[in-house]
CSV table of N, CA and C in Angstrom, one decimal:
chain,number,residue,atom,x,y,z
A,281,MET,N,67.9,-16.3,-32.7
A,281,MET,CA,69.3,-16.9,-32.2
A,281,MET,C,69.5,-15.6,-31.0
A,282,ASN,N,69.1,-15.5,-29.9
A,282,ASN,CA,70.0,-14.5,-28.7
A,282,ASN,C,71.3,-15.4,-28.3
A,283,GLN,N,72.3,-14.3,-28.6
A,283,GLN,CA,73.8,-14.5,-28.5
A,283,GLN,C,74.0,-13.7,-27.2
A,284,PRO,N,74.8,-14.6,-25.4
A,284,PRO,CA,75.1,-13.7,-24.5
A,284,PRO,C,75.9,-12.6,-25.1
A,285,ILE,N,75.6,-11.9,-23.4
A,285,ILE,CA,76.9,-10.2,-23.6
A,285,ILE,C,77.5,-10.9,-23.3
A,286,PRO,N,78.6,-10.1,-24.3
A,286,PRO,CA,79.7,-10.0,-24.2
A,286,PRO,C,80.3,-9.4,-22.8
A,287,VAL,N,80.5,-9.8,-22.4
A,287,VAL,CA,82.0,-9.7,-21.0
A,287,VAL,C,83.0,-8.4,-21.3
A,288,PRO,N,83.0,-7.3,-20.8
A,288,PRO,CA,83.7,-6.2,-21.8
A,288,PRO,C,85.2,-6.5,-20.4
A,289,SER,N,86.5,-5.9,-21.2
A,289,SER,CA,87.7,-5.9,-20.6
A,289,SER,C,87.4,-5.0,-19.0
A,290,PRO,N,88.2,-5.0,-18.2
A,290,PRO,CA,88.6,-3.9,-17.6
A,290,PRO,C,88.2,-2.8,-18.2
A,291,GLU,N,89.1,-2.2,-18.7
A,291,GLU,CA,89.5,-1.3,-19.2
A,291,GLU,C,87.8,-0.4,-20.2
A,292,ALA,N,87.4,-1.0,-20.1
A,292,ALA,CA,86.4,-1.4,-21.1
A,292,ALA,C,84.6,-1.0,-20.2
A,293,ARG,N,85.0,-1.1,-18.5
A,293,ARG,CA,83.7,-1.0,-17.7
A,293,ARG,C,83.5,0.8,-17.7
A,294,ASN,N,82.5,0.7,-18.1
A,294,ASN,CA,81.2,1.7,-17.6
A,294,ASN,C,82.0,3.7,-18.4
A,295,LEU,N,82.3,2.8,-19.9
A,295,LEU,CA,82.0,3.7,-20.7
A,295,LEU,C,81.0,4.3,-20.9
A,296,LEU,N,81.3,5.3,-21.5
A,296,LEU,CA,80.0,6.3,-21.5
A,296,LEU,C,80.1,7.5,-22.4
A,297,VAL,N,78.8,7.9,-23.7
A,297,VAL,CA,79.2,9.7,-24.0
A,297,VAL,C,79.0,10.4,-23.6
A,298,SER,N,79.4,12.1,-23.0
A,298,SER,CA,78.0,12.1,-22.3
A,298,SER,C,78.2,13.8,-22.8
A,299,LYS,N,77.1,14.5,-23.5
A,299,LYS,CA,77.4,15.5,-24.5
A,299,LYS,C,75.9,16.2,-24.0
A,300,ARG,N,77.0,17.8,-23.9
A,300,ARG,CA,75.2,18.9,-23.5
A,300,ARG,C,75.5,19.7,-24.4
A,301,ILE,N,74.2,20.4,-24.8
A,301,ILE,CA,74.1,21.5,-25.5
A,301,ILE,C,72.6,22.4,-24.7
A,302,HIS,N,73.0,24.4,-25.5
A,302,HIS,CA,72.1,25.4,-24.5
A,302,HIS,C,71.1,25.6,-26.1
A,303,VAL,N,69.9,25.3,-25.7
A,303,VAL,CA,68.8,25.5,-27.0
A,303,VAL,C,68.5,27.1,-26.0
A,304,ALA,N,68.1,27.6,-27.0
A,304,ALA,CA,67.3,28.8,-26.8
A,304,ALA,C,65.2,28.3,-27.3
A,305,THR,N,65.3,27.7,-25.9
A,305,THR,CA,63.7,27.7,-26.1
A,305,THR,C,63.5,26.8,-24.8
A,306,THR,N,62.2,26.6,-24.8
A,306,THR,CA,61.6,26.1,-23.3
A,306,THR,C,61.9,24.5,-22.8
A,307,PRO,N,62.0,24.1,-22.0
A,307,PRO,CA,62.1,22.5,-21.9
A,307,PRO,C,60.7,22.1,-22.6
A,308,GLU,N,59.7,22.3,-22.5
A,308,GLU,CA,58.7,22.0,-23.3
A,308,GLU,C,58.8,21.3,-24.5
A,309,ARG,N,59.5,22.8,-24.9
A,309,ARG,CA,59.4,22.7,-26.2
A,309,ARG,C,60.7,21.6,-26.8
A,310,ALA,N,62.1,21.8,-26.6
A,310,ALA,CA,62.5,21.0,-26.8
A,310,ALA,C,62.5,19.7,-26.5
A,311,PHE,N,61.6,19.7,-25.8
A,311,PHE,CA,61.3,17.6,-25.5
A,311,PHE,C,60.4,17.8,-26.3
A,312,ARG,N,59.5,18.3,-27.2
A,312,ARG,CA,58.7,18.1,-27.5
A,312,ARG,C,59.1,18.0,-29.2
A,313,VAL,N,60.3,18.9,-29.5
A,313,VAL,CA,60.3,18.6,-30.5
A,313,VAL,C,61.7,17.4,-30.7
A,314,PHE,N,62.6,17.2,-29.6
A,314,PHE,CA,63.3,15.8,-30.1
A,314,PHE,C,62.5,14.5,-29.8
A,315,THR,N,61.1,14.7,-29.2
A,315,THR,CA,60.2,13.3,-29.2
A,315,THR,C,59.3,13.3,-30.5
A,316,GLU,N,58.9,13.6,-30.3
A,316,GLU,CA,57.4,14.2,-31.6
A,316,GLU,C,57.8,14.8,-33.2
A,317,LYS,N,59.3,15.3,-32.7
A,317,LYS,CA,59.2,15.5,-34.3
A,317,LYS,C,61.0,15.4,-34.8
A,318,VAL,N,61.6,13.9,-34.1
A,318,VAL,CA,62.8,13.7,-34.3
A,318,VAL,C,62.9,13.3,-36.1
A,319,GLY,N,61.8,12.7,-36.5
A,319,GLY,CA,62.0,13.1,-38.3
A,319,GLY,C,62.7,14.5,-39.4
A,320,THR,N,62.2,15.3,-38.0
A,320,THR,CA,62.8,16.5,-38.8
A,320,THR,C,64.0,16.7,-38.5
A,321,TRP,N,64.5,16.5,-37.2
A,321,TRP,CA,66.2,16.9,-36.9
A,321,TRP,C,67.2,15.6,-37.1
A,322,TRP,N,66.7,14.4,-37.2
A,322,TRP,CA,67.4,13.4,-37.1
A,322,TRP,C,68.3,13.1,-38.4
A,323,PRO,N,69.7,13.1,-38.6
A,323,PRO,CA,70.2,13.2,-40.3
A,323,PRO,C,69.9,11.5,-40.3
A,324,LEU,N,68.5,11.5,-41.3
A,324,LEU,CA,68.5,10.1,-42.0
A,324,LEU,C,69.2,9.9,-42.9
A,325,VAL,N,69.4,11.5,-43.9
A,325,VAL,CA,70.7,10.7,-45.3
A,325,VAL,C,71.4,9.8,-45.3
A,326,SER,N,72.1,9.9,-43.5
A,326,SER,CA,73.7,9.6,-43.7
A,326,SER,C,73.5,8.4,-42.4
A,327,HIS,N,72.4,8.7,-41.1
A,327,HIS,CA,72.4,8.1,-40.4
A,327,HIS,C,70.8,7.4,-40.3
A,328,HIS,N,71.0,5.6,-40.9
A,328,HIS,CA,69.9,5.0,-41.0
A,328,HIS,C,70.5,3.4,-40.8
A,329,ILE,N,69.5,2.7,-40.6
A,329,ILE,CA,70.0,1.4,-41.3
A,329,ILE,C,69.1,0.8,-41.4
A,330,GLY,N,67.9,0.9,-42.2
A,330,GLY,CA,67.0,0.4,-42.3
A,330,GLY,C,67.1,0.1,-44.4
A,331,LYS,N,66.8,-1.0,-45.0
A,331,LYS,CA,66.8,-1.0,-45.9
A,331,LYS,C,66.8,-0.6,-46.8
A,332,ALA,N,65.3,-0.1,-46.7
A,332,ALA,CA,64.8,1.1,-47.3
A,332,ALA,C,65.3,2.2,-47.1
A,333,ASP,N,65.2,3.7,-48.2
A,333,ASP,CA,65.6,5.0,-47.9
A,333,ASP,C,64.8,5.0,-47.1
A,334,PRO,N,65.2,6.2,-46.6
A,334,PRO,CA,65.2,6.5,-45.0
A,334,PRO,C,62.9,7.8,-45.5
A,335,ALA,N,62.0,7.3,-44.9
A,335,ALA,CA,60.8,8.8,-44.8
A,335,ALA,C,61.5,9.3,-43.5
A,336,THR,N,61.4,8.8,-42.9
A,336,THR,CA,61.1,9.5,-41.1
A,336,THR,C,61.7,8.7,-40.6
A,337,ALA,N,61.3,9.2,-38.6
A,337,ALA,CA,61.5,8.5,-37.7
A,337,ALA,C,60.3,9.0,-36.6
A,338,VAL,N,60.3,7.9,-35.3
A,338,VAL,CA,59.4,7.5,-35.5
A,338,VAL,C,59.8,7.8,-33.6
A,339,MET,N,58.7,8.6,-33.0
A,339,MET,CA,59.1,8.0,-31.2
A,339,MET,C,58.0,7.6,-30.6
A,340,GLU,N,57.6,6.7,-30.2
A,340,GLU,CA,56.8,7.2,-29.4
A,340,GLU,C,56.3,7.2,-28.3
A,341,PRO,N,55.4,8.1,-27.9
A,341,PRO,CA,55.3,8.8,-26.8
A,341,PRO,C,54.5,8.0,-25.4
A,342,PHE,N,55.9,7.1,-24.7
A,342,PHE,CA,54.9,6.2,-23.9
A,342,PHE,C,55.7,5.2,-23.5
A,343,ALA,N,56.6,5.0,-21.8
A,343,ALA,CA,57.1,3.9,-21.8
A,343,ALA,C,57.2,2.7,-22.4
A,344,GLY,N,57.3,1.7,-23.1
A,344,GLY,CA,57.4,0.8,-24.1
A,344,GLY,C,57.4,0.6,-25.2
A,345,GLY,N,56.7,2.3,-25.8
A,345,GLY,CA,57.2,2.7,-26.4
A,345,GLY,C,58.0,2.0,-27.9
A,346,ARG,N,58.5,2.0,-29.1
A,346,ARG,CA,59.2,2.1,-30.2
A,346,ARG,C,59.6,3.3,-29.9
A,347,TRP,N,61.1,3.7,-30.1
A,347,TRP,CA,61.3,4.1,-31.5
A,347,TRP,C,62.2,3.6,-33.1
A,348,PHE,N,61.7,4.5,-33.6
A,348,PHE,CA,62.4,3.7,-35.6
A,348,PHE,C,62.5,4.4,-36.3
A,349,GLU,N,63.3,3.7,-37.6
A,349,GLU,CA,63.1,4.5,-38.9
A,349,GLU,C,62.4,3.6,-39.6
A,350,ARG,N,61.3,4.6,-40.9
A,350,ARG,CA,59.8,4.5,-41.3
A,350,ARG,C,60.9,4.7,-43.0
A,351,GLY,N,60.6,3.7,-43.6
A,351,GLY,CA,61.7,3.8,-45.0
A,351,GLY,C,60.1,4.1,-45.2
A,352,VAL,N,60.7,4.6,-46.9
A,352,VAL,CA,60.0,5.3,-48.3
A,352,VAL,C,58.8,4.2,-48.6
A,353,ASP,N,59.5,2.6,-48.3
A,353,ASP,CA,58.4,2.0,-48.6
A,353,ASP,C,57.5,1.0,-47.6
A,354,GLY,N,57.5,2.9,-46.5
A,354,GLY,CA,56.5,1.6,-45.6
A,354,GLY,C,57.5,0.9,-44.0
A,355,SER,N,58.1,0.7,-44.5
A,355,SER,CA,59.3,-0.5,-43.9
A,355,SER,C,59.2,0.3,-42.9
A,356,GLU,N,59.5,-0.9,-40.8
A,356,GLU,CA,59.8,0.2,-40.1
A,356,GLU,C,61.4,-0.9,-39.7
A,357,CYS,N,62.0,-0.2,-39.5
A,357,CYS,CA,63.6,-0.8,-39.2
A,357,CYS,C,63.5,0.1,-37.2
A,358,LEU,N,63.7,-1.4,-36.4
A,358,LEU,CA,63.4,-0.6,-34.9
A,358,LEU,C,65.1,-0.1,-34.5
A,359,TRP,N,64.7,0.5,-33.7
A,359,TRP,CA,66.1,1.4,-33.1
A,359,TRP,C,66.4,0.8,-31.6
A,360,GLY,N,64.5,0.9,-31.2
A,360,GLY,CA,65.2,1.3,-30.0
A,360,GLY,C,64.3,1.0,-29.4
A,361,HIS,N,63.4,0.9,-27.6
A,361,HIS,CA,62.7,1.4,-27.3
A,361,HIS,C,62.7,2.6,-25.9
A,362,VAL,N,61.2,3.5,-25.9
A,362,VAL,CA,61.4,3.8,-25.0
A,362,VAL,C,61.3,3.5,-23.1
A,363,LEU,N,62.3,3.4,-22.3
A,363,LEU,CA,61.9,3.0,-21.4
A,363,LEU,C,61.9,3.3,-20.0
A,364,ALA,N,62.0,5.1,-20.3
A,364,ALA,CA,61.4,6.1,-19.5
A,364,ALA,C,60.8,7.7,-20.4
A,365,TRP,N,59.5,7.6,-19.6
A,365,TRP,CA,58.9,9.3,-20.6
A,365,TRP,C,58.9,9.8,-19.0
A,366,GLU,N,59.2,11.1,-19.3
A,366,GLU,CA,59.0,12.3,-18.2
A,366,GLU,C,58.7,12.9,-18.8
A,367,PRO,N,58.0,13.2,-19.8
A,367,PRO,CA,57.5,15.0,-20.8
A,367,PRO,C,57.8,16.4,-19.1
A,368,PRO,N,58.3,17.6,-19.3
A,368,PRO,CA,59.1,17.8,-20.2
A,368,PRO,C,60.5,17.8,-19.8
A,369,THR,N,60.6,16.9,-18.6
A,369,THR,CA,62.1,16.2,-17.9
A,369,THR,C,63.1,16.0,-18.6
A,370,ARG,N,62.9,14.5,-19.3
A,370,ARG,CA,63.2,12.8,-18.5
A,370,ARG,C,63.4,12.1,-19.9
A,371,LEU,N,63.8,11.3,-20.4
A,371,LEU,CA,63.9,10.5,-21.9
A,371,LEU,C,64.5,9.5,-21.6
A,372,VAL,N,64.7,8.3,-21.3
A,372,VAL,CA,65.7,7.6,-21.4
A,372,VAL,C,65.0,6.3,-22.4
A,373,LEU,N,65.8,5.7,-23.7
A,373,LEU,CA,65.5,4.9,-24.9
A,373,LEU,C,66.8,3.8,-25.1
A,374,SER,N,66.5,2.9,-25.0
A,374,SER,CA,67.1,1.5,-25.2
A,374,SER,C,68.1,1.6,-26.6
A,375,TRP,N,69.1,1.7,-26.7
A,375,TRP,CA,70.1,1.5,-28.0
A,375,TRP,C,70.2,0.0,-28.2
A,376,GLU,N,69.2,-0.1,-29.0
A,376,GLU,CA,69.5,-1.6,-29.6
A,376,GLU,C,70.6,-2.2,-31.2
A,377,ILE,N,71.1,-1.0,-31.3
A,377,ILE,CA,72.3,-1.3,-32.5
A,377,ILE,C,73.1,-2.2,-32.3
A,378,SER,N,73.7,-2.6,-33.0
A,378,SER,CA,75.1,-3.4,-33.3
A,378,SER,C,76.2,-2.3,-33.7
A,379,CYS,N,77.5,-3.0,-33.3
A,379,CYS,CA,78.3,-2.6,-33.8
A,379,CYS,C,78.6,-2.2,-35.5
A,380,GLN,N,78.1,-3.0,-36.4
A,380,GLN,CA,77.4,-4.0,-37.3
A,380,GLN,C,76.3,-2.6,-38.5
A,381,TRP,N,75.8,-1.9,-37.8
A,381,TRP,CA,75.1,-1.1,-37.6
A,381,TRP,C,73.9,-1.6,-38.1
A,382,ALA,N,73.3,-2.9,-37.4
A,382,ALA,CA,72.2,-2.9,-37.7
A,382,ALA,C,71.4,-3.6,-36.6
A,383,TYR,N,69.8,-3.6,-36.2
A,383,TYR,CA,69.3,-3.4,-35.0
A,383,TYR,C,69.5,-5.1,-34.4
A,384,ASP,N,69.7,-5.1,-33.4
A,384,ASP,CA,69.9,-6.8,-32.9
A,384,ASP,C,69.6,-6.1,-31.3
A,385,PRO,N,68.1,-6.8,-31.3
A,385,PRO,CA,66.8,-6.8,-29.3
A,385,PRO,C,68.6,-7.3,-28.6
A,386,SER,N,69.7,-7.9,-28.6
A,386,SER,CA,70.2,-8.6,-27.1
A,386,SER,C,70.7,-8.1,-27.3
A,387,LEU,N,71.5,-6.6,-27.5
A,387,LEU,CA,72.7,-5.5,-27.7
A,387,LEU,C,71.6,-4.3,-27.1
A,388,GLN,N,71.5,-4.0,-25.6
A,388,GLN,CA,70.8,-2.9,-25.9
A,388,GLN,C,71.5,-2.6,-24.4
A,389,THR,N,72.2,-0.7,-25.1
A,389,THR,CA,72.4,0.0,-24.7
A,389,THR,C,71.7,1.7,-24.0
A,390,GLU,N,72.1,2.2,-23.6
A,390,GLU,CA,70.8,3.2,-22.8
A,390,GLU,C,71.2,4.4,-23.5
A,391,VAL,N,70.1,4.8,-23.8
A,391,VAL,CA,70.0,7.4,-24.2
A,391,VAL,C,69.4,7.5,-24.0
A,392,GLU,N,70.2,8.0,-21.6
A,392,GLU,CA,69.4,9.2,-21.1
A,392,GLU,C,69.3,10.7,-21.7
A,393,VAL,N,68.7,11.3,-22.1
A,393,VAL,CA,68.4,12.7,-22.4
A,393,VAL,C,67.4,13.4,-21.5
A,394,ARG,N,68.5,14.4,-20.3
A,394,ARG,CA,67.8,15.2,-19.7
A,394,ARG,C,66.9,16.8,-20.3
A,395,PHE,N,66.2,17.5,-20.1
A,395,PHE,CA,66.0,18.9,-20.6
A,395,PHE,C,66.1,19.5,-19.3
A,396,VAL,N,66.5,20.5,-19.0
A,396,VAL,CA,67.1,21.1,-17.5
A,396,VAL,C,66.8,23.2,-17.8
A,397,ARG,N,66.0,23.4,-17.3
A,397,ARG,CA,65.4,25.0,-17.8
A,397,ARG,C,66.9,25.6,-16.9
A,398,ASP,N,67.4,26.8,-17.7
A,398,ASP,CA,68.8,27.0,-17.9
A,398,ASP,C,69.0,28.6,-18.3
A,399,GLY,N,68.4,29.4,-17.5
A,399,GLY,CA,68.2,30.8,-17.8
A,399,GLY,C,67.3,31.0,-18.6
A,400,ASP,N,67.8,32.1,-19.8
A,400,ASP,CA,66.9,31.8,-21.1
A,400,ASP,C,66.5,30.8,-22.2
A,401,GLY,N,66.9,29.7,-21.8
A,401,GLY,CA,67.1,28.2,-22.2
A,401,GLY,C,66.7,27.0,-22.3
A,402,THR,N,66.8,26.6,-22.6
A,402,THR,CA,67.1,24.9,-21.6
A,402,THR,C,68.7,23.7,-22.1
A,403,ARG,N,69.3,23.4,-21.3
A,403,ARG,CA,70.2,23.4,-21.3
A,403,ARG,C,70.3,21.2,-21.7
A,404,VAL,N,70.4,20.5,-22.8
A,404,VAL,CA,69.2,19.4,-23.0
A,404,VAL,C,71.3,18.6,-22.8
A,405,GLU,N,71.0,17.5,-21.5
A,405,GLU,CA,72.5,17.0,-21.2
A,405,GLU,C,72.3,15.4,-21.5
A,406,LEU,N,72.4,14.8,-22.8
A,406,LEU,CA,72.3,13.4,-23.6
A,406,LEU,C,73.6,12.4,-22.2
A,407,GLU,N,73.4,11.3,-22.1
A,407,GLU,CA,74.0,10.4,-21.8
A,407,GLU,C,73.8,9.2,-22.8
A,408,HIS,N,75.5,8.5,-22.9
A,408,HIS,CA,74.5,7.7,-24.4
A,408,HIS,C,75.3,6.1,-22.8
A,409,ARG,N,75.6,5.2,-22.2
A,409,ARG,CA,75.5,4.2,-21.4
A,409,ARG,C,75.5,3.1,-21.9
A,410,LEU,N,76.2,2.5,-20.8
A,410,LEU,CA,76.3,0.6,-21.3
A,410,LEU,C,77.4,0.2,-22.0
A,411,LEU,N,77.9,1.5,-23.1
A,411,LEU,CA,79.0,0.8,-24.1
A,411,LEU,C,80.1,-0.4,-23.9
A,412,GLU,N,80.0,-0.1,-22.6
A,412,GLU,CA,81.0,-1.7,-22.1
A,412,GLU,C,80.4,-3.4,-23.1
A,413,ARG,N,78.6,-3.0,-22.9
A,413,ARG,CA,78.4,-3.8,-24.1
A,413,ARG,C,78.6,-4.9,-25.2
A,414,TYR,N,79.3,-3.8,-25.8
A,414,TYR,CA,79.9,-3.8,-27.2
A,414,TYR,C,81.6,-5.2,-27.3
A,415,GLY,N,81.0,-4.8,-26.0
A,415,GLY,CA,82.5,-6.1,-26.1
A,415,GLY,C,84.1,-5.3,-26.0
A,416,ASP,N,84.8,-6.1,-27.0
A,416,ASP,CA,86.2,-5.7,-27.3
A,416,ASP,C,85.8,-4.2,-28.4
A,417,ARG,N,84.5,-4.7,-28.9
A,417,ARG,CA,84.8,-3.5,-29.3
A,417,ARG,C,84.1,-1.7,-29.1
A,418,ALA,N,83.7,-2.1,-27.5
A,418,ALA,CA,83.0,-0.4,-26.6
A,418,ALA,C,84.2,0.3,-26.6
A,419,GLU,N,85.3,0.8,-26.6
A,419,GLU,CA,86.0,1.9,-27.0
A,419,GLU,C,85.3,2.5,-28.4
A,420,GLU,N,86.1,1.4,-29.5
A,420,GLU,CA,85.4,1.9,-30.3
A,420,GLU,C,84.5,3.0,-30.9
A,421,MET,N,83.8,2.0,-30.7
A,421,MET,CA,82.0,2.2,-30.8
A,421,MET,C,82.1,3.8,-29.7
A,422,ALA,N,82.4,4.0,-28.7
A,422,ALA,CA,82.5,4.9,-27.4
A,422,ALA,C,82.9,6.1,-28.3
A,423,ARG,N,84.0,6.2,-29.3
A,423,ARG,CA,84.5,7.1,-29.8
A,423,ARG,C,84.0,7.3,-30.9
A,424,THR,N,83.1,6.7,-32.1
A,424,THR,CA,82.0,7.3,-32.4
A,424,THR,C,81.7,8.1,-31.8
A,425,LEU,N,80.3,7.1,-31.4
A,425,LEU,CA,79.4,7.7,-30.5
A,425,LEU,C,80.0,9.1,-30.4
A,426,GLY,N,80.9,9.2,-29.0
A,426,GLY,CA,81.2,10.4,-28.9
A,426,GLY,C,81.8,11.6,-30.3
A,427,GLY,N,82.2,10.7,-31.6
A,427,GLY,CA,82.1,11.9,-32.1
A,427,GLY,C,80.9,12.9,-33.1
A,428,GLU,N,81.9,14.1,-33.7
A,428,GLU,CA,80.8,15.2,-34.4
A,428,GLU,C,79.8,14.3,-35.5
A,429,GLY,N,80.4,12.6,-35.8
A,429,GLY,CA,79.6,12.6,-36.6
A,429,GLY,C,78.5,11.6,-36.0
A,430,GLY,N,78.7,11.8,-34.9
A,430,GLY,CA,77.9,10.9,-33.2
A,430,GLY,C,77.0,11.7,-32.5
A,431,TRP,N,76.3,11.6,-31.2
A,431,TRP,CA,75.8,12.4,-31.0
A,431,TRP,C,76.5,13.7,-30.9
A,432,GLY,N,77.6,14.1,-31.1
A,432,GLY,CA,77.9,15.5,-31.2
A,432,GLY,C,76.9,16.0,-32.6
A,433,GLY,N,77.2,15.9,-33.1
A,433,GLY,CA,76.5,16.6,-34.8
A,433,GLY,C,75.1,16.0,-34.8
A,434,ILE,N,74.5,14.8,-34.3
A,434,ILE,CA,73.2,15.1,-33.3
A,434,ILE,C,72.2,16.1,-33.1
A,435,LEU,N,73.2,16.3,-31.8
A,435,LEU,CA,72.6,17.1,-31.0
A,435,LEU,C,72.7,19.0,-32.0
A,436,GLN,N,73.3,18.8,-32.9
A,436,GLN,CA,73.3,20.3,-33.0
A,436,GLN,C,72.9,20.1,-33.6
A,437,SER,N,72.0,19.0,-34.7
A,437,SER,CA,70.5,18.7,-34.9
A,437,SER,C,69.2,19.9,-35.3
A,438,PHE,N,69.6,18.4,-34.1
A,438,PHE,CA,67.8,18.7,-32.3
A,438,PHE,C,68.2,20.2,-32.4
A,439,ALA,N,69.5,21.0,-32.0
A,439,ALA,CA,69.2,22.1,-31.4
A,439,ALA,C,68.6,23.5,-32.5
A,440,ARG,N,69.5,23.7,-33.8
A,440,ARG,CA,68.6,24.1,-35.1
A,440,ARG,C,67.6,24.0,-35.3
A,441,THR,N,66.8,22.9,-34.8
A,441,THR,CA,65.0,22.8,-35.3
A,441,THR,C,64.7,23.2,-33.6
A,442,ALA,N,64.8,22.9,-32.7
A,442,ALA,CA,64.0,22.8,-31.8
A,442,ALA,C,63.9,24.7,-31.8
A,443,GLU,N,65.3,25.1,-32.4
A,443,GLU,CA,65.7,27.0,-32.1
A,443,GLU,C,64.4,27.4,-33.0
A,444,ALA,N,64.8,26.8,-34.2
A,444,ALA,CA,63.7,27.6,-35.6
A,444,ALA,C,62.4,27.0,-34.9
A,445,ALA,N,62.2,26.0,-34.1
A,445,ALA,CA,60.6,26.0,-34.2
A,445,ALA,C,59.5,27.1,-32.8
A,446,GLY,N,60.6,27.8,-32.3
A,446,GLY,CA,59.9,29.3,-31.6
A,446,GLY,C,60.6,29.1,-31.2
């Protein structure tokens, strides 16, 4: 049953999380690691929502594709969908995860990731927007997603993996 999207309070409008990180690799390699090897850098031990123990994370390489976790038992738990696929410069994903850390297709926020050549490497810019859709919990979710246990730590894990890839 679809529930209506909650109306945000005025102070919760236009909430977003914005993170940047420099990665010592090319935009092409950074994009490839971010998308094709998400299961190697996403902290699945602590950041999974499926019922089964997680085995990997997958991002299908096309607009309309899914991104999801696969459990050790072969089950799949969706996280969202690929909205824009523009290698090697830009990726937009829907984040369909509720405040209760469960898949909810009626709740869609967006994660945009840009890969910008920057000197000897790549500046990775991440913006998680439309957080006002969490309604009265929007500010709480912005703090959680913006903290070190959220996108800050996740991007650090990505950077280490991308740089080790060569």
